[in-house]
Coordinates of N, CA and C in Angstrom, one line a residue:
X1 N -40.2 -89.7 148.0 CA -40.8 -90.0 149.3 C -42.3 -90.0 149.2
X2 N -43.0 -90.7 149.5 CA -44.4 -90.6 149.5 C -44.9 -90.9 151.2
X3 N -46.0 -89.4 151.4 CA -46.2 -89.0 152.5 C -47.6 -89.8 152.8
X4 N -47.9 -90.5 154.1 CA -49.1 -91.1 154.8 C -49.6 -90.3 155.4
X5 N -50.8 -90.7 155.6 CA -51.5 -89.4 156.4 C -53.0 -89.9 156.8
X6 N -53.9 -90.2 158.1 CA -54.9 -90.9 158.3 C -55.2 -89.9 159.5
X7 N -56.5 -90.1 159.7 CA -57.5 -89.9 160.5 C -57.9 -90.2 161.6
X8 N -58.5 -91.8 161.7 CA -58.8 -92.4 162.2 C -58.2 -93.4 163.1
X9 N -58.2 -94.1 164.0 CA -57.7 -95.0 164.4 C -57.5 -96.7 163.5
X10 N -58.1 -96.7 162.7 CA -58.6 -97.9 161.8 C -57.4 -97.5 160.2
X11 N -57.8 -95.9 160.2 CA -56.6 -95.8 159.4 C -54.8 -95.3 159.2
X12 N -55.1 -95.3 160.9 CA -53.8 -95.2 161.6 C -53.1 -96.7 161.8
X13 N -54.2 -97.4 162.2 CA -53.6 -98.7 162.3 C -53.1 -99.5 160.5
X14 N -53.5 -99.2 159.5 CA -53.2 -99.3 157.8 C -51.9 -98.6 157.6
X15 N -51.7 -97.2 158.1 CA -51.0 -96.7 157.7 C -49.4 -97.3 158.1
X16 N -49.6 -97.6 159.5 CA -48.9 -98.4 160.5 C -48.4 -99.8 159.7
X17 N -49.4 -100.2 159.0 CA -48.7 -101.8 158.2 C -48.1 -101.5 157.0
X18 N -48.9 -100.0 156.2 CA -48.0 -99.7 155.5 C -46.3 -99.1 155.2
X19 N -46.5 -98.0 156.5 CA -44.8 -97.9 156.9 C -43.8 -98.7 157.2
X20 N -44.3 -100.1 157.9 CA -43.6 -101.0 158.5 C -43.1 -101.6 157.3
X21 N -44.0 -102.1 156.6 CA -43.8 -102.6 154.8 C -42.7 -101.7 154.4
X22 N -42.8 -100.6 154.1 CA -41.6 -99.6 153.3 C -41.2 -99.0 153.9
X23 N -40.2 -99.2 154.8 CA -39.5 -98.6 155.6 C -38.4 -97.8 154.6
X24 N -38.2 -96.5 154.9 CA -37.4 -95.4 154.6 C -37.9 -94.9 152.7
X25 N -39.1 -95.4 152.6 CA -39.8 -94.7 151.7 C -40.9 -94.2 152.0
X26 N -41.2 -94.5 153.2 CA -42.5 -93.3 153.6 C -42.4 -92.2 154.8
X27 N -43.2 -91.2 154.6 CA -43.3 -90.1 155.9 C -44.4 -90.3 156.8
X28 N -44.5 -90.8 157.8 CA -45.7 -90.6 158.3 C -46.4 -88.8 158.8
X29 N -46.9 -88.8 158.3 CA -47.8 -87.0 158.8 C -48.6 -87.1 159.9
X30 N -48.4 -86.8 160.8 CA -49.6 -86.8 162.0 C -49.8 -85.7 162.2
X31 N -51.4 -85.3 163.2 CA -51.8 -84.2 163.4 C -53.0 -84.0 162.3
X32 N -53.5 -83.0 162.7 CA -54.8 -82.9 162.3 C -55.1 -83.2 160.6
X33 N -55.7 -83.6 159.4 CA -55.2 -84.2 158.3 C -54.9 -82.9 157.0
X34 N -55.9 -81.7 157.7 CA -56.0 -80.5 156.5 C -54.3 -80.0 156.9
X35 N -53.8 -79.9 157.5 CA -52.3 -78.8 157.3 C -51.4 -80.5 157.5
X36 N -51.8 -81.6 157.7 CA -50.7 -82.6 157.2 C -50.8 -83.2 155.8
X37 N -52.2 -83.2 155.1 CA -52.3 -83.1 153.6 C -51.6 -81.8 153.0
X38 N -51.7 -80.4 153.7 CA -50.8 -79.8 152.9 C -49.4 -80.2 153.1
X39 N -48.6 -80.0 153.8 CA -47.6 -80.6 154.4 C -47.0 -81.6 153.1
X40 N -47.5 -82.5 153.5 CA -47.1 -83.8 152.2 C -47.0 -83.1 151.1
X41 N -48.4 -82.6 150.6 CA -48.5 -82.3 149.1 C -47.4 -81.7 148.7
X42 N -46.8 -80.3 149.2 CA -45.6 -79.4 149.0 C -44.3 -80.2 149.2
X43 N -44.1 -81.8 150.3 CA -43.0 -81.9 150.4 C -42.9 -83.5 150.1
X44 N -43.5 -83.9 149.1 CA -43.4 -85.7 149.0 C -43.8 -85.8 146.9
X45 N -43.5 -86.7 146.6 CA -43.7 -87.0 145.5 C -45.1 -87.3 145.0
X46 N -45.3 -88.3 145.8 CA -46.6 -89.2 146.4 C -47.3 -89.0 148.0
X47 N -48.6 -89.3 147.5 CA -49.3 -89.3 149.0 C -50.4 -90.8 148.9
X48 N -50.5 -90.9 149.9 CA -51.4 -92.4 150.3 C -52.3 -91.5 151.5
X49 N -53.2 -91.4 151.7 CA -54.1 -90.7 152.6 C -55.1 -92.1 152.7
X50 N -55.3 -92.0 154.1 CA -56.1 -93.0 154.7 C -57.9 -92.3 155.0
X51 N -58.3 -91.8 154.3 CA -59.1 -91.0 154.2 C -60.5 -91.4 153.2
X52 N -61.1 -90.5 153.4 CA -62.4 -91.0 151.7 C -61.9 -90.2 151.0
X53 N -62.9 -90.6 149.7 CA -62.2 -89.9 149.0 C -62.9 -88.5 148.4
X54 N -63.7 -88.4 149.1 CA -64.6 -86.5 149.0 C -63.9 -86.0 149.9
X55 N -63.3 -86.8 151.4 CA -62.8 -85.4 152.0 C -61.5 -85.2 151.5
X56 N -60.8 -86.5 151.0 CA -59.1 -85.6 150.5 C -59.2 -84.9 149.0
X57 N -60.4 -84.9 148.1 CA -60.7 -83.8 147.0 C -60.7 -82.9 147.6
X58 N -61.8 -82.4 148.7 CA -61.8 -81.4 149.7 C -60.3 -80.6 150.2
X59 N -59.6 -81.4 150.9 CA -58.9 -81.0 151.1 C -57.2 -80.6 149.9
X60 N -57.8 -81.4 149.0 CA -56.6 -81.0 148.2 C -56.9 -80.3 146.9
X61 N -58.3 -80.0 146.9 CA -58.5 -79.1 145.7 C -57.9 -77.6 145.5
X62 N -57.5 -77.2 146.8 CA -56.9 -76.1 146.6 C -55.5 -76.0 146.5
X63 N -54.9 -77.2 146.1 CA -53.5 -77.3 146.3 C -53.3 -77.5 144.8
X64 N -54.1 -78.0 144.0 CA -53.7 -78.9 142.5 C -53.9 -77.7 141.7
X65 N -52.2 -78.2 141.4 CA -51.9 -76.8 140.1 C -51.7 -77.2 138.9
X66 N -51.0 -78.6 138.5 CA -51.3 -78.9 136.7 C -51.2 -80.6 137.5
X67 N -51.5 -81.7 136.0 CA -51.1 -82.9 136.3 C -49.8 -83.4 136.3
X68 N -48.9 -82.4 135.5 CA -47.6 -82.6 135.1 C -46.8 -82.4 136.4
X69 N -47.5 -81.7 137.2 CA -46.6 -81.4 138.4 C -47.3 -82.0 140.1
X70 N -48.2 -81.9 140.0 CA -48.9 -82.5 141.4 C -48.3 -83.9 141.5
X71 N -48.3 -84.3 143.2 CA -47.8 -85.3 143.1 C -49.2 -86.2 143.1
X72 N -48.6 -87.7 142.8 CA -49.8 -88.4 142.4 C -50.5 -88.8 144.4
X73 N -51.7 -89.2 144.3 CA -52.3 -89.1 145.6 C -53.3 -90.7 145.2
X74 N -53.5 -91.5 146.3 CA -53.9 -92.5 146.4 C -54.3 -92.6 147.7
X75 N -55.8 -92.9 147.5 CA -57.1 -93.1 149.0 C -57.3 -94.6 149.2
X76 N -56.9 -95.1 150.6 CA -57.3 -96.4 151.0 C -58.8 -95.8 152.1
X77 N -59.8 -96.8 151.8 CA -61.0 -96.7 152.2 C -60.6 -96.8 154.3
X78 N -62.0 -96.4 154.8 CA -61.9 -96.9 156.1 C -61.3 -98.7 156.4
X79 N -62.0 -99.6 155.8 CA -61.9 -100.6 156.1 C -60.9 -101.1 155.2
X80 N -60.2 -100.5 154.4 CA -58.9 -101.2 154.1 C -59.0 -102.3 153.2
X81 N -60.2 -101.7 152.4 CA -60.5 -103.1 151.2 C -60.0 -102.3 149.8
X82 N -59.8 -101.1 149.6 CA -59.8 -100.2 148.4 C -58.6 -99.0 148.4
X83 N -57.4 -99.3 147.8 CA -56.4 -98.1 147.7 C -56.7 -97.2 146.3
X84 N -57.5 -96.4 146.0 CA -57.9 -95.7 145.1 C -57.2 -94.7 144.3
X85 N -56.7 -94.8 143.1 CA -56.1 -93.9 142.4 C -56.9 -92.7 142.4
X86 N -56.5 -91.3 143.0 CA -57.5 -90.4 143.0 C -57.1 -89.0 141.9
X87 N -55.6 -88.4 141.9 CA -55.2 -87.9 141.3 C -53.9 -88.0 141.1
X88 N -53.4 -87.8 139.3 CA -51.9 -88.2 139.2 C -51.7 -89.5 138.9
X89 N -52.9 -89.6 137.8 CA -52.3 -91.4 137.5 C -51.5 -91.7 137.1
X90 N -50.7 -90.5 135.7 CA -49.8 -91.2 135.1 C -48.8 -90.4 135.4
X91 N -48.8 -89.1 134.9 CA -48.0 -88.6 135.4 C -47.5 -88.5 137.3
X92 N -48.3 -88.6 138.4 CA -48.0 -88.7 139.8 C -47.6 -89.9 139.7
X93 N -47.8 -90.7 139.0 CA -47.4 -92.5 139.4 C -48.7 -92.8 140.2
X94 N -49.9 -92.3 140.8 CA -50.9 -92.7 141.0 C -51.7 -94.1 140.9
X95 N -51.5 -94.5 139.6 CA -52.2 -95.9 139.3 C -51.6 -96.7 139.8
X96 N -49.8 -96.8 139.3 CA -48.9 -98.0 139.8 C -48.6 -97.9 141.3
X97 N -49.3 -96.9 142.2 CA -49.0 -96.8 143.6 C -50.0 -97.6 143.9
X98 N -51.2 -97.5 143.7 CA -52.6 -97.9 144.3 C -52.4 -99.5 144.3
X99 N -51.5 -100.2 143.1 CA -51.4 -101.3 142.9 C -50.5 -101.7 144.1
X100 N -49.3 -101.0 144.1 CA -48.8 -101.4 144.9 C -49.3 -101.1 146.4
X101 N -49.9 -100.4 146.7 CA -50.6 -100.5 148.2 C -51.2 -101.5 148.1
X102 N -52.7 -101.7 147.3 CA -53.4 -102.6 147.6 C -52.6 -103.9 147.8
X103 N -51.6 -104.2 147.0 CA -50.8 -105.6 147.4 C -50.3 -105.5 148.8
X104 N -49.2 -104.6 148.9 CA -49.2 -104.9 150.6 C -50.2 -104.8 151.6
X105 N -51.2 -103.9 151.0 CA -52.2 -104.3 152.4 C -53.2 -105.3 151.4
X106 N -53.1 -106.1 150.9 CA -53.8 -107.0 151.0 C -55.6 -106.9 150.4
X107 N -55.5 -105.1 149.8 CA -56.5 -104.8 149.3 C -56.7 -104.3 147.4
X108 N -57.5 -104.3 147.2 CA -58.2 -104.4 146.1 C -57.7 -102.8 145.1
X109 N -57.1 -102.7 144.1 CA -56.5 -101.0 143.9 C -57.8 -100.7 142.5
X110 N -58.3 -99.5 142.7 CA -59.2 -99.2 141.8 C -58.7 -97.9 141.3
X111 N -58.6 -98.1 139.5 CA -57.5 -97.2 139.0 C -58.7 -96.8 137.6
X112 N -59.2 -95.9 137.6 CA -60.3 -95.0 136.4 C -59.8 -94.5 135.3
X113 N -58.3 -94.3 135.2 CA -57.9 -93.7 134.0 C -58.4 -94.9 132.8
X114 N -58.9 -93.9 131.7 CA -59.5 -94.7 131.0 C -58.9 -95.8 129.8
X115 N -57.5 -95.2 129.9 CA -56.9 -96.0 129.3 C -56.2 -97.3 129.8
X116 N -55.6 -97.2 131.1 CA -55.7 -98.0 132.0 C -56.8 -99.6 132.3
X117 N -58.0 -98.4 131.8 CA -59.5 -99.5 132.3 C -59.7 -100.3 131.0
X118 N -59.1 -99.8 130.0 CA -59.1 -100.8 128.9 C -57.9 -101.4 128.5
X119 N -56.9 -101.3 128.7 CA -55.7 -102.0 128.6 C -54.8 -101.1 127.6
X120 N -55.2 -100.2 127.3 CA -54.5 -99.3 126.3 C -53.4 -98.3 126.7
X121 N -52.2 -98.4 125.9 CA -51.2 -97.7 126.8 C -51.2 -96.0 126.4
X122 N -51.6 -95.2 127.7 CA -52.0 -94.0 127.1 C -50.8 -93.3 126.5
X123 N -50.8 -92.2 126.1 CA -50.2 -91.2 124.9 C -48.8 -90.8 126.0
X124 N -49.0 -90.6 127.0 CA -48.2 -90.0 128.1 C -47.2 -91.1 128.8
X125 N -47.7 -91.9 128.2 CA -46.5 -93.3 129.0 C -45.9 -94.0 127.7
X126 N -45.5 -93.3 127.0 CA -44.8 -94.1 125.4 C -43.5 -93.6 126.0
X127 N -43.2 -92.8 126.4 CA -41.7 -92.9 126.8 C -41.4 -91.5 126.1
X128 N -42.5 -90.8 125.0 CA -41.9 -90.2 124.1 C -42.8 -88.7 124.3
X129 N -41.9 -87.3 124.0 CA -42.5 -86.5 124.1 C -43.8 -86.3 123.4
X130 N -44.9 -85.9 124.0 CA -46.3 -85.7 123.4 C -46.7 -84.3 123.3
X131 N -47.0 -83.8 122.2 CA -48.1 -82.0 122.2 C -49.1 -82.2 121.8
X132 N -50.1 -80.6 121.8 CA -51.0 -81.3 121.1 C -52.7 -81.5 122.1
X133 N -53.3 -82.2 121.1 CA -54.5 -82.0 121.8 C -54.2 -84.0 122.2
X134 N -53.8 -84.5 123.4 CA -53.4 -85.2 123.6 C -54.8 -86.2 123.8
X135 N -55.4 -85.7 124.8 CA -57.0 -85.9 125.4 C -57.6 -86.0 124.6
X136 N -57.9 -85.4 123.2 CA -58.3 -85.2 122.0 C -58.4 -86.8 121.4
X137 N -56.8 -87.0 121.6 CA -56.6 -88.1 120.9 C -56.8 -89.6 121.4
X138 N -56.4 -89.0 122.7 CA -56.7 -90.6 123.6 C -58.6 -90.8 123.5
X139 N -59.2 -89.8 123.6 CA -60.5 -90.0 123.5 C -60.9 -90.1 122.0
X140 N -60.3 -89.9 120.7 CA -60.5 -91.0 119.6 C -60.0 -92.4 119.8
X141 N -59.1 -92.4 120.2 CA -58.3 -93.9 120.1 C -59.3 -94.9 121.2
X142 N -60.0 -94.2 122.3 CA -61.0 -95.1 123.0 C -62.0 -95.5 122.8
X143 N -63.1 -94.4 121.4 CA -63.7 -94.1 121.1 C -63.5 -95.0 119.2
X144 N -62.8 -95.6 118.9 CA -62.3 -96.7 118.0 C -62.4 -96.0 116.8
X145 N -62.3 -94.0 116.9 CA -61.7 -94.0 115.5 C -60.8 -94.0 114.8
X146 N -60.5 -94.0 113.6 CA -59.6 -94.6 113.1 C -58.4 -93.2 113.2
X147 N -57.0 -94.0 113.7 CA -56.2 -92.1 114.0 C -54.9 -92.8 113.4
X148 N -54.2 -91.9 112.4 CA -52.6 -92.3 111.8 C -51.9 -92.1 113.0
X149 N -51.0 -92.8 112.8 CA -50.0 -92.5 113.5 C -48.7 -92.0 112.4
X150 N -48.0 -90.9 113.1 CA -47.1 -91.0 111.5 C -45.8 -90.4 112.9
X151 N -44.7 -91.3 112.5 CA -43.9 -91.1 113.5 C -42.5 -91.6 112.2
X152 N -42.2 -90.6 112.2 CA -40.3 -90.9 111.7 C -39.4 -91.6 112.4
X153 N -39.1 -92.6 113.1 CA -38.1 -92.7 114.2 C -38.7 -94.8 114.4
X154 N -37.6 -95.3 114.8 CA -37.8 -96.7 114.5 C -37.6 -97.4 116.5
X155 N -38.6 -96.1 117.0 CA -39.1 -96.3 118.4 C -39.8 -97.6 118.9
X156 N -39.4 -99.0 119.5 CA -40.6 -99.9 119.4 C -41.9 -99.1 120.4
X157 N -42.5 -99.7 120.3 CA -44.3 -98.7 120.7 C -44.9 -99.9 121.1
X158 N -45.5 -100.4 122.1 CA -46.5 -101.5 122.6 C -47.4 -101.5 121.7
X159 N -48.5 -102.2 121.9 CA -49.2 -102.9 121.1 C -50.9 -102.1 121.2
X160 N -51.0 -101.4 120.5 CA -51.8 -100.6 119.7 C -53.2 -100.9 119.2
X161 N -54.2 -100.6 119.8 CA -55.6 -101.3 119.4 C -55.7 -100.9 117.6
X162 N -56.4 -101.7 117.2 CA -56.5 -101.3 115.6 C -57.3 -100.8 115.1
X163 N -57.4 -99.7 115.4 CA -58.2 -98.2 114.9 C -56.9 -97.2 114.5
X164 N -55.4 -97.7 115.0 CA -54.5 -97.0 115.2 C -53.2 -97.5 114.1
X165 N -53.1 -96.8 112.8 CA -52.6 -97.3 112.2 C -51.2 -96.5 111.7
X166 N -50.0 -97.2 111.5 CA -48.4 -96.3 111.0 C -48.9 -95.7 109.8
X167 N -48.0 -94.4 109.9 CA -48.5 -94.0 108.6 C -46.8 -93.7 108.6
X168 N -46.5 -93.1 107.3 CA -45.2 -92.5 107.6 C -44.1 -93.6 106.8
X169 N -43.2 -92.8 107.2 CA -41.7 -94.2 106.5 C -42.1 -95.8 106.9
X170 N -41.7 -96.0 106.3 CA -41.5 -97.5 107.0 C -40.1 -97.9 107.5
X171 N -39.9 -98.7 108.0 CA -38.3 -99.0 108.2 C -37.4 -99.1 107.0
X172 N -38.2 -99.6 105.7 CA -36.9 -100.1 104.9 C -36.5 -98.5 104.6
X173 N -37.9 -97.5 104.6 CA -37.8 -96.4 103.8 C -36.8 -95.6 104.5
X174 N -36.5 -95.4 106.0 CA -36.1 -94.2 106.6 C -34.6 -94.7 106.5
X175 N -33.8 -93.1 106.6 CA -32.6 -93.1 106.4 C -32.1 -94.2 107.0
X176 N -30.6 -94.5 107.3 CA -30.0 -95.4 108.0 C -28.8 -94.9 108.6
X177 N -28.9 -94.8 109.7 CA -28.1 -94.1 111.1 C -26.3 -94.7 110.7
X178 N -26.1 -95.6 109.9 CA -25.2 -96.6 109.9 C -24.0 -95.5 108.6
X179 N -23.0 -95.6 108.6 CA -22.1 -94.9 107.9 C -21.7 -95.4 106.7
X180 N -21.7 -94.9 105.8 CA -21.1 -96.0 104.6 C -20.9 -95.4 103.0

């Protein structure tokens, strides 16, 4: 469920085109926005706040306990030009919400994760468990030094800037799953 939640009249009227759009995937929250941002946060996956985006840091800084677990939150501006990934890109689904708001409202989605901003698929969206100094690594791999990859397992993996090279078995080398 991802919870709505606006302020203003201007973002009451957004929020309004957005519920109509996804009917029985959203909550609308009314009432004042500090105890309906908490509200959401404790009871929605996702949040879309019609808000800026200093007052819903404000209001949600004291709620954010890890990234693994917050839900992801996405700020459309007053005038409804900008659905903003604010927290929870990858893990909240944050980035791919912003996209999808901005398309139904017709506005522009601004997404900062930095892997994102270069086309690179980060460490946390391979599909595959990650430990480790993760951040460590994503900020080599953006930063174009050269990092092995050494992975045992014949996982396909998207397409990999080339600073980023297999180390490890190769296919002919690794066992074979097959009986014989």
């Amino acid at each position: 469920m991802i919870g709505l939640i606006s302020a203003t009249a201007a973002g009451a009227s957004a929020c309004a085109r957005l519920a109509a759009a996804w009917p029985g995937r959203v909550r609308v929250y009314e009432g004042p926005v500090g105890p309906s941002v908490q509200r959401a946060f404790g009871e929605c996956e996702q949040l879309v706040c019609f808000l800026a985006t200093g007052a819903t840091v404000r209001l949600l800084a004291p709620l954010l306990a890890d990234k693994a677990s917050d839900p992801g939150v996405v700020c459309v501006d007053e005038a409804g030009r900008f659905a903003v990934s604010l927290v929870g890109g990858h893990g909240g689904g944050a980035n791919a919400l912003a996209h999808e708001v901005a398309e139904a409202l017709g506005a522009q989605a601004v997404v900062t994760t930095a892997t994102d901003a270069v086309g690179v698929p980060g460490l946390d969206m391979l599909g595959l468990p990650v430990e480790g100094d993760v951040a460590g690594v994503s900020r080599a791999m953006l930063d174009s030094e050269l990092i092995d990859l050494i992975a045992d397992f014949g996982w396909p993996l998207p397409a990999l800037p080339a600073n980023v090279r297999r180390s490890g078995p190769s296919a002919a080398e690794r066992p074979s799953d097959a009986g014989g």
